[in-house]
Amino acid sequence: MKKILVPTDFSEGAFNALIHAIHAADILNNSLEIIHAYSMPATGSNVMVDITDVLKKNAEEEMEILQKRVEDLEIAKNVEINFDTAYGSVVDVINRRASEDNVSVVLMGTQGASGITEKWLGSNTAAAARNVNVPLLAIPAERPYKEMERILFSTDMKVMEDAGCMEFVAKLAKMTKSEVKFLHVRKAEEQVDEEGYKKQVEAYFDDVNPTFSFVYNENIEAGIEETIKKEDPSLLVVVRHDYGFFQSIWHSSVSRHIINNASLPILVLND
């Protein structure tokens, strides 16, 4: 069985993401693995060992509290859920678990209450979007769960997205009975093969009839944000390429702004 990996820092923002994950697991017939990653920068060897032991003990105690809270949820009774803690950075732990286990998607909350919690949820989710090797779904901390209705897929159209990306979104749309719209924002002077792209996309969506929106805007991010306000999608999909616009997003401080200030869930796929 495929599983959804849910990193947590035990905050309310992370718990909100967990609610989304439980619903997603129920719809997709996946199990859940809830994981807390803990680590400490090297100081002195003896001090390091002592602090690590304390961190491990605290993490396990917090996880027991979370497990009891989750087990009280009615929706959780339909889903197989495992709870665990692991030493290491968030990104390293996610990638290690994703390679060892049958992980279909990583689901994380963004933004925290304050201080270190905000740093953990914000910077770690942005870092995961840049570096994690499986699909990552980022959930705004105060976004309540709603059934998915509309998926907005933002593309730069420089190359056709990987087949795996298209198949993942097509399956998601089919299982949630969602509409899919592909959005391309470009500057006025840029030329793209709109009809050719449409034909390639439609080949992946047998049971869904995707629509397309081609928007002119000198500011790509502004064009995406304006479309989100107009269309009110349930989910924004972006693909992390090894070049171009999205590479610049995922490799700069802008990524943190986009992840942390998003008003809707963002699914980051790897091409």
PDB file of C-alpha atoms in Angstrom:
ATOM      1  CA  MET A   1       0.000   0.000   0.000  1.00  0.00           C
ATOM      2  CA  LYS A   2       1.220   3.500  -0.824  1.00  0.00           C
ATOM      3  CA  LYS A   3       1.657   5.852   2.097  1.00  0.00           C
ATOM      4  CA  ILE A   4       1.495   9.584   2.768  1.00  0.00           C
ATOM      5  CA  LEU A   5       4.401  10.864   4.855  1.00  0.00           C
ATOM      6  CA  VAL A   6       3.450  13.649   7.278  1.00  0.00           C
ATOM      7  CA  PRO A   7       6.295  15.455   9.093  1.00  0.00           C
ATOM      8  CA  THR A   8       5.150  17.245  12.248  1.00  0.00           C
ATOM      9  CA  ASP A   9       6.520  19.651  14.842  1.00  0.00           C
ATOM     10  CA  PHE A  10       3.453  19.080  17.074  1.00  0.00           C
ATOM     11  CA  SER A  11       2.099  22.601  16.434  1.00  0.00           C
ATOM     12  CA  GLU A  12      -1.508  23.413  15.537  1.00  0.00           C
ATOM     13  CA  GLY A  13      -0.407  24.265  12.002  1.00  0.00           C
ATOM     14  CA  ALA A  14       1.090  20.807  11.636  1.00  0.00           C
ATOM     15  CA  PHE A  15      -2.024  19.225  13.146  1.00  0.00           C
ATOM     16  CA  ASN A  16      -4.175  21.037  10.586  1.00  0.00           C
ATOM     17  CA  ALA A  17      -1.995  19.551   7.837  1.00  0.00           C
ATOM     18  CA  LEU A  18      -2.473  16.153   9.456  1.00  0.00           C
ATOM     19  CA  ILE A  19      -6.259  16.529   9.197  1.00  0.00           C
ATOM     20  CA  HIS A  20      -5.822  17.162   5.462  1.00  0.00           C
ATOM     21  CA  ALA A  21      -3.539  14.122   5.251  1.00  0.00           C
ATOM     22  CA  ILE A  22      -6.065  11.821   6.927  1.00  0.00           C
ATOM     23  CA  HIS A  23      -8.759  12.857   4.454  1.00  0.00           C
ATOM     24  CA  ALA A  24      -6.321  12.441   1.543  1.00  0.00           C
ATOM     25  CA  ALA A  25      -5.304   8.976   2.730  1.00  0.00           C
ATOM     26  CA  ASP A  26      -8.949   7.961   2.984  1.00  0.00           C
ATOM     27  CA  ILE A  27      -9.681   9.171  -0.571  1.00  0.00           C
ATOM     28  CA  LEU A  28      -6.507   7.731  -2.127  1.00  0.00           C
ATOM     29  CA  ASN A  29      -6.581   4.490  -0.108  1.00  0.00           C
ATOM     30  CA  ASN A  30      -3.121   5.236   1.314  1.00  0.00           C
ATOM     31  CA  SER A  31      -1.774   4.650   4.794  1.00  0.00           C
ATOM     32  CA  LEU A  32      -0.216   7.466   6.847  1.00  0.00           C
ATOM     33  CA  GLU A  33       3.180   7.742   8.477  1.00  0.00           C
ATOM     34  CA  ILE A  34       3.526  10.645  10.901  1.00  0.00           C
ATOM     35  CA  ILE A  35       7.157  11.496  11.565  1.00  0.00           C
ATOM     36  CA  HIS A  36       8.951  14.008  13.781  1.00  0.00           C
ATOM     37  CA  ALA A  37      12.556  14.796  12.844  1.00  0.00           C
ATOM     38  CA  TYR A  38      14.793  16.139  15.586  1.00  0.00           C
ATOM     39  CA  SER A  39      18.422  17.242  15.415  1.00  0.00           C
ATOM     40  CA  MET A  40      20.951  19.438  17.137  1.00  0.00           C
ATOM     41  CA  PRO A  41      23.993  21.275  15.711  1.00  0.00           C
ATOM     42  CA  ALA A  42      27.327  19.856  16.847  1.00  0.00           C
ATOM     43  CA  THR A  43      28.751  21.507  19.954  1.00  0.00           C
ATOM     44  CA  GLY A  44      30.870  19.269  22.126  1.00  0.00           C
ATOM     45  CA  SER A  45      30.664  15.482  21.823  1.00  0.00           C
ATOM     46  CA  ASN A  46      29.524  14.805  25.409  1.00  0.00           C
ATOM     47  CA  VAL A  47      27.045  17.664  25.399  1.00  0.00           C
ATOM     48  CA  MET A  48      25.775  16.533  22.001  1.00  0.00           C
ATOM     49  CA  VAL A  49      24.999  13.017  23.252  1.00  0.00           C
ATOM     50  CA  ASP A  50      23.192  14.334  26.332  1.00  0.00           C
ATOM     51  CA  ILE A  51      21.091  16.818  24.365  1.00  0.00           C
ATOM     52  CA  THR A  52      20.236  14.265  21.679  1.00  0.00           C
ATOM     53  CA  ASP A  53      18.958  11.827  24.307  1.00  0.00           C
ATOM     54  CA  VAL A  54      16.760  14.559  25.779  1.00  0.00           C
ATOM     55  CA  LEU A  55      15.458  15.522  22.343  1.00  0.00           C
ATOM     56  CA  LYS A  56      14.639  11.897  21.571  1.00  0.00           C
ATOM     57  CA  LYS A  57      12.780  11.431  24.857  1.00  0.00           C
ATOM     58  CA  ASN A  58      10.823  14.670  24.405  1.00  0.00           C
ATOM     59  CA  ALA A  59       9.950  13.775  20.807  1.00  0.00           C
ATOM     60  CA  GLU A  60       8.628  10.360  21.813  1.00  0.00           C
ATOM     61  CA  GLU A  61       6.519  11.854  24.622  1.00  0.00           C
ATOM     62  CA  GLU A  62       5.050  14.486  22.282  1.00  0.00           C
ATOM     63  CA  MET A  63       4.318  11.797  19.698  1.00  0.00           C
ATOM     64  CA  GLU A  64       2.380   9.745  22.262  1.00  0.00           C
ATOM     65  CA  ILE A  65       0.217  12.792  23.013  1.00  0.00           C
ATOM     66  CA  LEU A  66      -0.366  13.369  19.299  1.00  0.00           C
ATOM     67  CA  GLN A  67      -1.259   9.711  18.758  1.00  0.00           C
ATOM     68  CA  LYS A  68      -3.975   9.855  21.413  1.00  0.00           C
ATOM     69  CA  ARG A  69      -5.343  13.041  19.859  1.00  0.00           C
ATOM     70  CA  VAL A  70      -5.450  11.488  16.387  1.00  0.00           C
ATOM     71  CA  GLU A  71      -7.063   8.265  17.604  1.00  0.00           C
ATOM     72  CA  ASP A  72      -9.995  10.329  18.913  1.00  0.00           C
ATOM     73  CA  LEU A  73     -10.776  11.576  15.381  1.00  0.00           C
ATOM     74  CA  GLU A  74     -13.662   9.774  13.692  1.00  0.00           C
ATOM     75  CA  ILE A  75     -12.136  10.082  10.197  1.00  0.00           C
ATOM     76  CA  ALA A  76      -8.892   8.487  11.453  1.00  0.00           C
ATOM     77  CA  LYS A  77     -10.681   5.200  12.142  1.00  0.00           C
ATOM     78  CA  ASN A  78     -10.752   4.512   8.381  1.00  0.00           C
ATOM     79  CA  VAL A  79      -6.998   4.972   7.867  1.00  0.00           C
ATOM     80  CA  GLU A  80      -3.950   2.922   8.848  1.00  0.00           C
ATOM     81  CA  ILE A  81      -1.668   5.339  10.727  1.00  0.00           C
ATOM     82  CA  ASN A  82       1.859   4.846  12.078  1.00  0.00           C
ATOM     83  CA  PHE A  83       3.722   7.253  14.378  1.00  0.00           C
ATOM     84  CA  ASP A  84       7.513   7.586  14.576  1.00  0.00           C
ATOM     85  CA  THR A  85      10.437   9.879  15.424  1.00  0.00           C
ATOM     86  CA  ALA A  86      13.843  10.035  13.748  1.00  0.00           C
ATOM     87  CA  TYR A  87      17.120  11.856  14.232  1.00  0.00           C
ATOM     88  CA  GLY A  88      18.233  14.116  11.377  1.00  0.00           C
ATOM     89  CA  SER A  89      17.235  17.187   9.423  1.00  0.00           C
ATOM     90  CA  VAL A  90      13.674  17.334   8.129  1.00  0.00           C
ATOM     91  CA  VAL A  91      14.737  17.028   4.491  1.00  0.00           C
ATOM     92  CA  ASP A  92      17.169  14.164   5.190  1.00  0.00           C
ATOM     93  CA  VAL A  93      14.584  12.232   7.191  1.00  0.00           C
ATOM     94  CA  ILE A  94      11.917  12.755   4.519  1.00  0.00           C
ATOM     95  CA  ASN A  95      14.193  11.616   1.707  1.00  0.00           C
ATOM     96  CA  ARG A  96      15.403   8.627   3.719  1.00  0.00           C
ATOM     97  CA  ARG A  97      11.869   7.504   4.504  1.00  0.00           C
ATOM     98  CA  ALA A  98      10.718   8.174   0.945  1.00  0.00           C
ATOM     99  CA  SER A  99      13.475   5.939  -0.430  1.00  0.00           C
ATOM    100  CA  GLU A 100      12.920   3.175   2.136  1.00  0.00           C
ATOM    101  CA  ASP A 101       9.123   3.216   2.191  1.00  0.00           C
ATOM    102  CA  ASN A 102       6.452   3.298  -0.504  1.00  0.00           C
ATOM    103  CA  VAL A 103       5.741   7.033  -0.163  1.00  0.00           C
ATOM    104  CA  SER A 104       3.352   8.573  -2.701  1.00  0.00           C
ATOM    105  CA  VAL A 105       3.438  12.140  -1.361  1.00  0.00           C
ATOM    106  CA  VAL A 106       4.830  14.183   1.529  1.00  0.00           C
ATOM    107  CA  LEU A 107       2.261  16.464   3.164  1.00  0.00           C
ATOM    108  CA  MET A 108       3.446  19.338   5.372  1.00  0.00           C
ATOM    109  CA  GLY A 109       1.960  22.394   7.035  1.00  0.00           C
ATOM    110  CA  THR A 110       3.312  25.878   6.456  1.00  0.00           C
ATOM    111  CA  GLN A 111       3.673  28.643   9.016  1.00  0.00           C
ATOM    112  CA  GLY A 112       3.698  28.152  12.722  1.00  0.00           C
ATOM    113  CA  ALA A 113       2.471  29.954  15.783  1.00  0.00           C
ATOM    114  CA  SER A 114       5.647  31.925  16.478  1.00  0.00           C
ATOM    115  CA  GLY A 115       9.378  31.728  16.992  1.00  0.00           C
ATOM    116  CA  ILE A 116      11.015  28.363  16.413  1.00  0.00           C
ATOM    117  CA  THR A 117       7.706  26.772  15.420  1.00  0.00           C
ATOM    118  CA  GLU A 118       7.249  29.321  12.635  1.00  0.00           C
ATOM    119  CA  LYS A 119      10.835  28.748  11.533  1.00  0.00           C
ATOM    120  CA  TRP A 120      10.373  24.966  11.554  1.00  0.00           C
ATOM    121  CA  LEU A 121       7.163  24.899   9.565  1.00  0.00           C
ATOM    122  CA  GLY A 122       8.068  27.768   7.246  1.00  0.00           C
ATOM    123  CA  SER A 123      11.699  27.230   6.370  1.00  0.00           C
ATOM    124  CA  ASN A 124      11.497  23.437   6.481  1.00  0.00           C
ATOM    125  CA  THR A 125       8.526  23.265   4.130  1.00  0.00           C
ATOM    126  CA  ALA A 126      10.241  25.643   1.710  1.00  0.00           C
ATOM    127  CA  ALA A 127      13.437  23.589   1.943  1.00  0.00           C
ATOM    128  CA  ALA A 128      11.488  20.410   1.343  1.00  0.00           C
ATOM    129  CA  ALA A 129       9.883  21.965  -1.752  1.00  0.00           C
ATOM    130  CA  ARG A 130      13.369  22.582  -3.115  1.00  0.00           C
ATOM    131  CA  ASN A 131      14.972  19.283  -2.174  1.00  0.00           C
ATOM    132  CA  VAL A 132      12.542  16.438  -1.502  1.00  0.00           C
ATOM    133  CA  ASN A 133      12.495  13.828  -4.264  1.00  0.00           C
ATOM    134  CA  VAL A 134       8.796  12.902  -4.087  1.00  0.00           C
ATOM    135  CA  PRO A 135       5.667  15.039  -4.587  1.00  0.00           C
ATOM    136  CA  LEU A 136       5.183  17.506  -1.745  1.00  0.00           C
ATOM    137  CA  LEU A 137       1.857  19.014  -0.698  1.00  0.00           C
ATOM    138  CA  ALA A 138       2.129  22.181   1.424  1.00  0.00           C
ATOM    139  CA  ILE A 139      -0.942  23.129   3.479  1.00  0.00           C
ATOM    140  CA  PRO A 140      -1.397  26.673   4.883  1.00  0.00           C
ATOM    141  CA  ALA A 141      -1.580  26.558   8.673  1.00  0.00           C
ATOM    142  CA  GLU A 142      -5.081  28.018   8.939  1.00  0.00           C
ATOM    143  CA  ARG A 143      -6.585  26.431   5.822  1.00  0.00           C
ATOM    144  CA  PRO A 144      -9.511  24.217   6.916  1.00  0.00           C
ATOM    145  CA  TYR A 145     -10.049  20.971   5.067  1.00  0.00           C
ATOM    146  CA  LYS A 146     -12.417  21.223   2.100  1.00  0.00           C
ATOM    147  CA  GLU A 147     -13.220  18.687  -0.563  1.00  0.00           C
ATOM    148  CA  MET A 148     -11.184  19.284  -3.697  1.00  0.00           C
ATOM    149  CA  GLU A 149     -13.094  20.759  -6.631  1.00  0.00           C
ATOM    150  CA  ARG A 150     -10.679  22.704  -8.856  1.00  0.00           C
ATOM    151  CA  ILE A 151      -6.996  22.095  -9.606  1.00  0.00           C
ATOM    152  CA  LEU A 152      -4.879  24.891 -11.127  1.00  0.00           C
ATOM    153  CA  PHE A 153      -1.715  23.566 -12.809  1.00  0.00           C
ATOM    154  CA  SER A 154       0.842  26.335 -13.429  1.00  0.00           C
ATOM    155  CA  THR A 155       3.284  25.564 -16.243  1.00  0.00           C
ATOM    156  CA  ASP A 156       6.116  27.446 -17.939  1.00  0.00           C
ATOM    157  CA  MET A 157       5.558  25.410 -21.144  1.00  0.00           C
ATOM    158  CA  LYS A 158       9.282  25.338 -21.957  1.00  0.00           C
ATOM    159  CA  VAL A 159       9.085  21.578 -22.192  1.00  0.00           C
ATOM    160  CA  MET A 160       6.291  19.091 -21.727  1.00  0.00           C
ATOM    161  CA  GLU A 161       6.038  18.063 -18.077  1.00  0.00           C
ATOM    162  CA  ASP A 162       7.242  14.594 -17.155  1.00  0.00           C
ATOM    163  CA  ALA A 163       4.696  11.821 -17.755  1.00  0.00           C
ATOM    164  CA  GLY A 164       4.784  10.949 -14.067  1.00  0.00           C
ATOM    165  CA  CYS A 165       3.673  14.484 -13.154  1.00  0.00           C
ATOM    166  CA  MET A 166       0.776  14.392 -15.582  1.00  0.00           C
ATOM    167  CA  GLU A 167      -0.330  10.930 -14.499  1.00  0.00           C
ATOM    168  CA  PHE A 168      -0.190  11.926 -10.827  1.00  0.00           C
ATOM    169  CA  VAL A 169      -2.432  14.969 -11.381  1.00  0.00           C
ATOM    170  CA  ALA A 170      -4.772  13.054 -13.704  1.00  0.00           C
ATOM    171  CA  LYS A 171      -5.231  10.340 -11.062  1.00  0.00           C
ATOM    172  CA  LEU A 172      -5.765  12.928  -8.331  1.00  0.00           C
ATOM    173  CA  ALA A 173      -8.367  14.750 -10.430  1.00  0.00           C
ATOM    174  CA  LYS A 174     -10.190  11.522 -11.218  1.00  0.00           C
ATOM    175  CA  MET A 175     -10.298  10.299  -7.614  1.00  0.00           C
ATOM    176  CA  THR A 176     -11.456  13.677  -6.267  1.00  0.00           C
ATOM    177  CA  LYS A 177     -13.715  14.426  -9.259  1.00  0.00           C
ATOM    178  CA  SER A 178     -11.981  17.773  -9.692  1.00  0.00           C
ATOM    179  CA  GLU A 179     -11.806  20.138 -12.641  1.00  0.00           C
ATOM    180  CA  VAL A 180      -8.289  20.822 -13.972  1.00  0.00           C
ATOM    181  CA  LYS A 181      -7.110  24.083 -15.518  1.00  0.00           C
ATOM    182  CA  PHE A 182      -3.607  24.591 -16.936  1.00  0.00           C
ATOM    183  CA  LEU A 183      -2.234  28.112 -16.502  1.00  0.00           C
ATOM    184  CA  HIS A 184       0.638  29.648 -18.437  1.00  0.00           C
ATOM    185  CA  VAL A 185       1.744  33.176 -17.536  1.00  0.00           C
ATOM    186  CA  ARG A 186       4.178  34.824 -19.921  1.00  0.00           C
ATOM    187  CA  LYS A 187       5.523  38.173 -20.985  1.00  0.00           C
ATOM    188  CA  ALA A 188       4.012  39.692 -24.108  1.00  0.00           C
ATOM    189  CA  GLU A 189       7.003  39.013 -26.361  1.00  0.00           C
ATOM    190  CA  GLU A 190       7.266  35.300 -25.546  1.00  0.00           C
ATOM    191  CA  GLN A 191       5.991  32.787 -28.097  1.00  0.00           C
ATOM    192  CA  VAL A 192       4.695  29.317 -27.216  1.00  0.00           C
ATOM    193  CA  ASP A 193       2.941  26.513 -29.074  1.00  0.00           C
ATOM    194  CA  GLU A 194      -0.409  26.615 -27.286  1.00  0.00           C
ATOM    195  CA  GLU A 195      -2.185  24.072 -29.486  1.00  0.00           C
ATOM    196  CA  GLY A 196       0.722  21.633 -29.395  1.00  0.00           C
ATOM    197  CA  TYR A 197       0.855  21.815 -25.608  1.00  0.00           C
ATOM    198  CA  LYS A 198      -2.901  21.267 -25.320  1.00  0.00           C
ATOM    199  CA  LYS A 199      -2.742  18.103 -27.418  1.00  0.00           C
ATOM    200  CA  GLN A 200       0.093  16.652 -25.348  1.00  0.00           C
ATOM    201  CA  VAL A 201      -1.699  17.400 -22.074  1.00  0.00           C
ATOM    202  CA  GLU A 202      -5.061  16.027 -23.192  1.00  0.00           C
ATOM    203  CA  ALA A 203      -3.454  12.657 -23.958  1.00  0.00           C
ATOM    204  CA  TYR A 204      -3.017  12.096 -20.199  1.00  0.00           C
ATOM    205  CA  PHE A 205      -6.557  13.064 -19.180  1.00  0.00           C
ATOM    206  CA  ASP A 206      -8.919  10.418 -20.542  1.00  0.00           C
ATOM    207  CA  ASP A 207     -11.574  10.893 -17.874  1.00  0.00           C
ATOM    208  CA  VAL A 208     -11.066  14.620 -17.250  1.00  0.00           C
ATOM    209  CA  ASN A 209     -11.451  17.449 -19.750  1.00  0.00           C
ATOM    210  CA  PRO A 210      -8.772  19.987 -18.780  1.00  0.00           C
ATOM    211  CA  THR A 211      -9.142  23.649 -19.703  1.00  0.00           C
ATOM    212  CA  PHE A 212      -6.358  26.114 -20.477  1.00  0.00           C
ATOM    213  CA  SER A 213      -5.639  29.735 -19.609  1.00  0.00           C
ATOM    214  CA  PHE A 214      -2.858  31.749 -21.271  1.00  0.00           C
ATOM    215  CA  VAL A 215      -2.160  35.006 -19.440  1.00  0.00           C
ATOM    216  CA  TYR A 216       0.133  37.940 -20.248  1.00  0.00           C
ATOM    217  CA  ASN A 217       1.885  39.527 -17.291  1.00  0.00           C
ATOM    218  CA  GLU A 218       5.399  40.944 -16.923  1.00  0.00           C
ATOM    219  CA  ASN A 219       5.447  39.565 -13.368  1.00  0.00           C
ATOM    220  CA  ILE A 220       4.944  35.795 -13.422  1.00  0.00           C
ATOM    221  CA  GLU A 221       4.118  35.517  -9.725  1.00  0.00           C
ATOM    222  CA  ALA A 222       1.561  38.340  -9.974  1.00  0.00           C
ATOM    223  CA  GLY A 223      -0.071  36.596 -12.927  1.00  0.00           C
ATOM    224  CA  ILE A 224      -0.411  33.385 -10.941  1.00  0.00           C
ATOM    225  CA  GLU A 225      -1.778  35.213  -7.895  1.00  0.00           C
ATOM    226  CA  GLU A 226      -4.344  37.120  -9.971  1.00  0.00           C
ATOM    227  CA  THR A 227      -5.561  33.870 -11.508  1.00  0.00           C
ATOM    228  CA  ILE A 228      -5.861  32.272  -8.073  1.00  0.00           C
ATOM    229  CA  LYS A 229      -8.041  35.160  -6.885  1.00  0.00           C
ATOM    230  CA  LYS A 230     -10.209  34.901  -9.990  1.00  0.00           C
ATOM    231  CA  GLU A 231     -10.548  31.112 -10.212  1.00  0.00           C
ATOM    232  CA  ASP A 232     -10.502  30.212  -6.491  1.00  0.00           C
ATOM    233  CA  PRO A 233      -8.861  26.794  -7.037  1.00  0.00           C
ATOM    234  CA  SER A 234      -8.687  24.135  -4.344  1.00  0.00           C
ATOM    235  CA  LEU A 235      -5.071  23.317  -5.213  1.00  0.00           C
ATOM    236  CA  LEU A 236      -2.159  24.954  -7.048  1.00  0.00           C
ATOM    237  CA  VAL A 237       0.229  22.573  -8.816  1.00  0.00           C
ATOM    238  CA  VAL A 238       3.757  23.600  -9.785  1.00  0.00           C
ATOM    239  CA  VAL A 239       6.560  21.507 -11.263  1.00  0.00           C
ATOM    240  CA  ARG A 240      10.145  21.846 -10.085  1.00  0.00           C
ATOM    241  CA  HIS A 241      12.299  21.863 -13.231  1.00  0.00           C
ATOM    242  CA  ASP A 242      16.090  22.029 -13.378  1.00  0.00           C
ATOM    243  CA  TYR A 243      15.986  25.372 -15.154  1.00  0.00           C
ATOM    244  CA  GLY A 244      14.030  28.569 -15.641  1.00  0.00           C
ATOM    245  CA  PHE A 245      11.410  30.297 -13.538  1.00  0.00           C
ATOM    246  CA  PHE A 246      10.537  27.598 -11.056  1.00  0.00           C
ATOM    247  CA  GLN A 247      14.197  26.794 -10.512  1.00  0.00           C
ATOM    248  CA  SER A 248      14.746  30.418  -9.504  1.00  0.00           C
ATOM    249  CA  ILE A 249      11.783  30.198  -7.134  1.00  0.00           C
ATOM    250  CA  TRP A 250      12.866  27.023  -5.414  1.00  0.00           C
ATOM    251  CA  HIS A 251      16.474  28.194  -5.091  1.00  0.00           C
ATOM    252  CA  SER A 252      15.902  31.616  -3.536  1.00  0.00           C
ATOM    253  CA  SER A 253      14.236  33.270  -0.570  1.00  0.00           C
ATOM    254  CA  VAL A 254      11.162  33.764  -2.772  1.00  0.00           C
ATOM    255  CA  SER A 255      10.294  30.099  -2.215  1.00  0.00           C
ATOM    256  CA  ARG A 256       9.721  30.744   1.468  1.00  0.00           C
ATOM    257  CA  HIS A 257       7.456  33.682   0.652  1.00  0.00           C
ATOM    258  CA  ILE A 258       5.369  31.643  -1.797  1.00  0.00           C
ATOM    259  CA  ILE A 259       5.022  28.635   0.500  1.00  0.00           C
ATOM    260  CA  ASN A 260       4.372  30.636   3.667  1.00  0.00           C
ATOM    261  CA  ASN A 261       1.987  33.189   2.166  1.00  0.00           C
ATOM    262  CA  ALA A 262      -0.061  30.844   0.041  1.00  0.00           C
ATOM    263  CA  SER A 263      -3.787  30.957   0.692  1.00  0.00           C
ATOM    264  CA  LEU A 264      -4.347  27.484  -0.729  1.00  0.00           C
ATOM    265  CA  PRO A 265      -2.567  24.111  -0.765  1.00  0.00           C
ATOM    266  CA  ILE A 266       0.392  23.862  -3.156  1.00  0.00           C
ATOM    267  CA  LEU A 267       1.479  20.583  -4.733  1.00  0.00           C
ATOM    268  CA  VAL A 268       5.132  20.593  -5.824  1.00  0.00           C
ATOM    269  CA  LEU A 269       6.052  17.907  -8.357  1.00  0.00           C
ATOM    270  CA  ASN A 270       9.508  16.940  -9.626  1.00  0.00           C
ATOM    271  CA  ASP A 271      10.178  16.802 -13.356  1.00  0.00           C
TER     272      ASP A 271
END
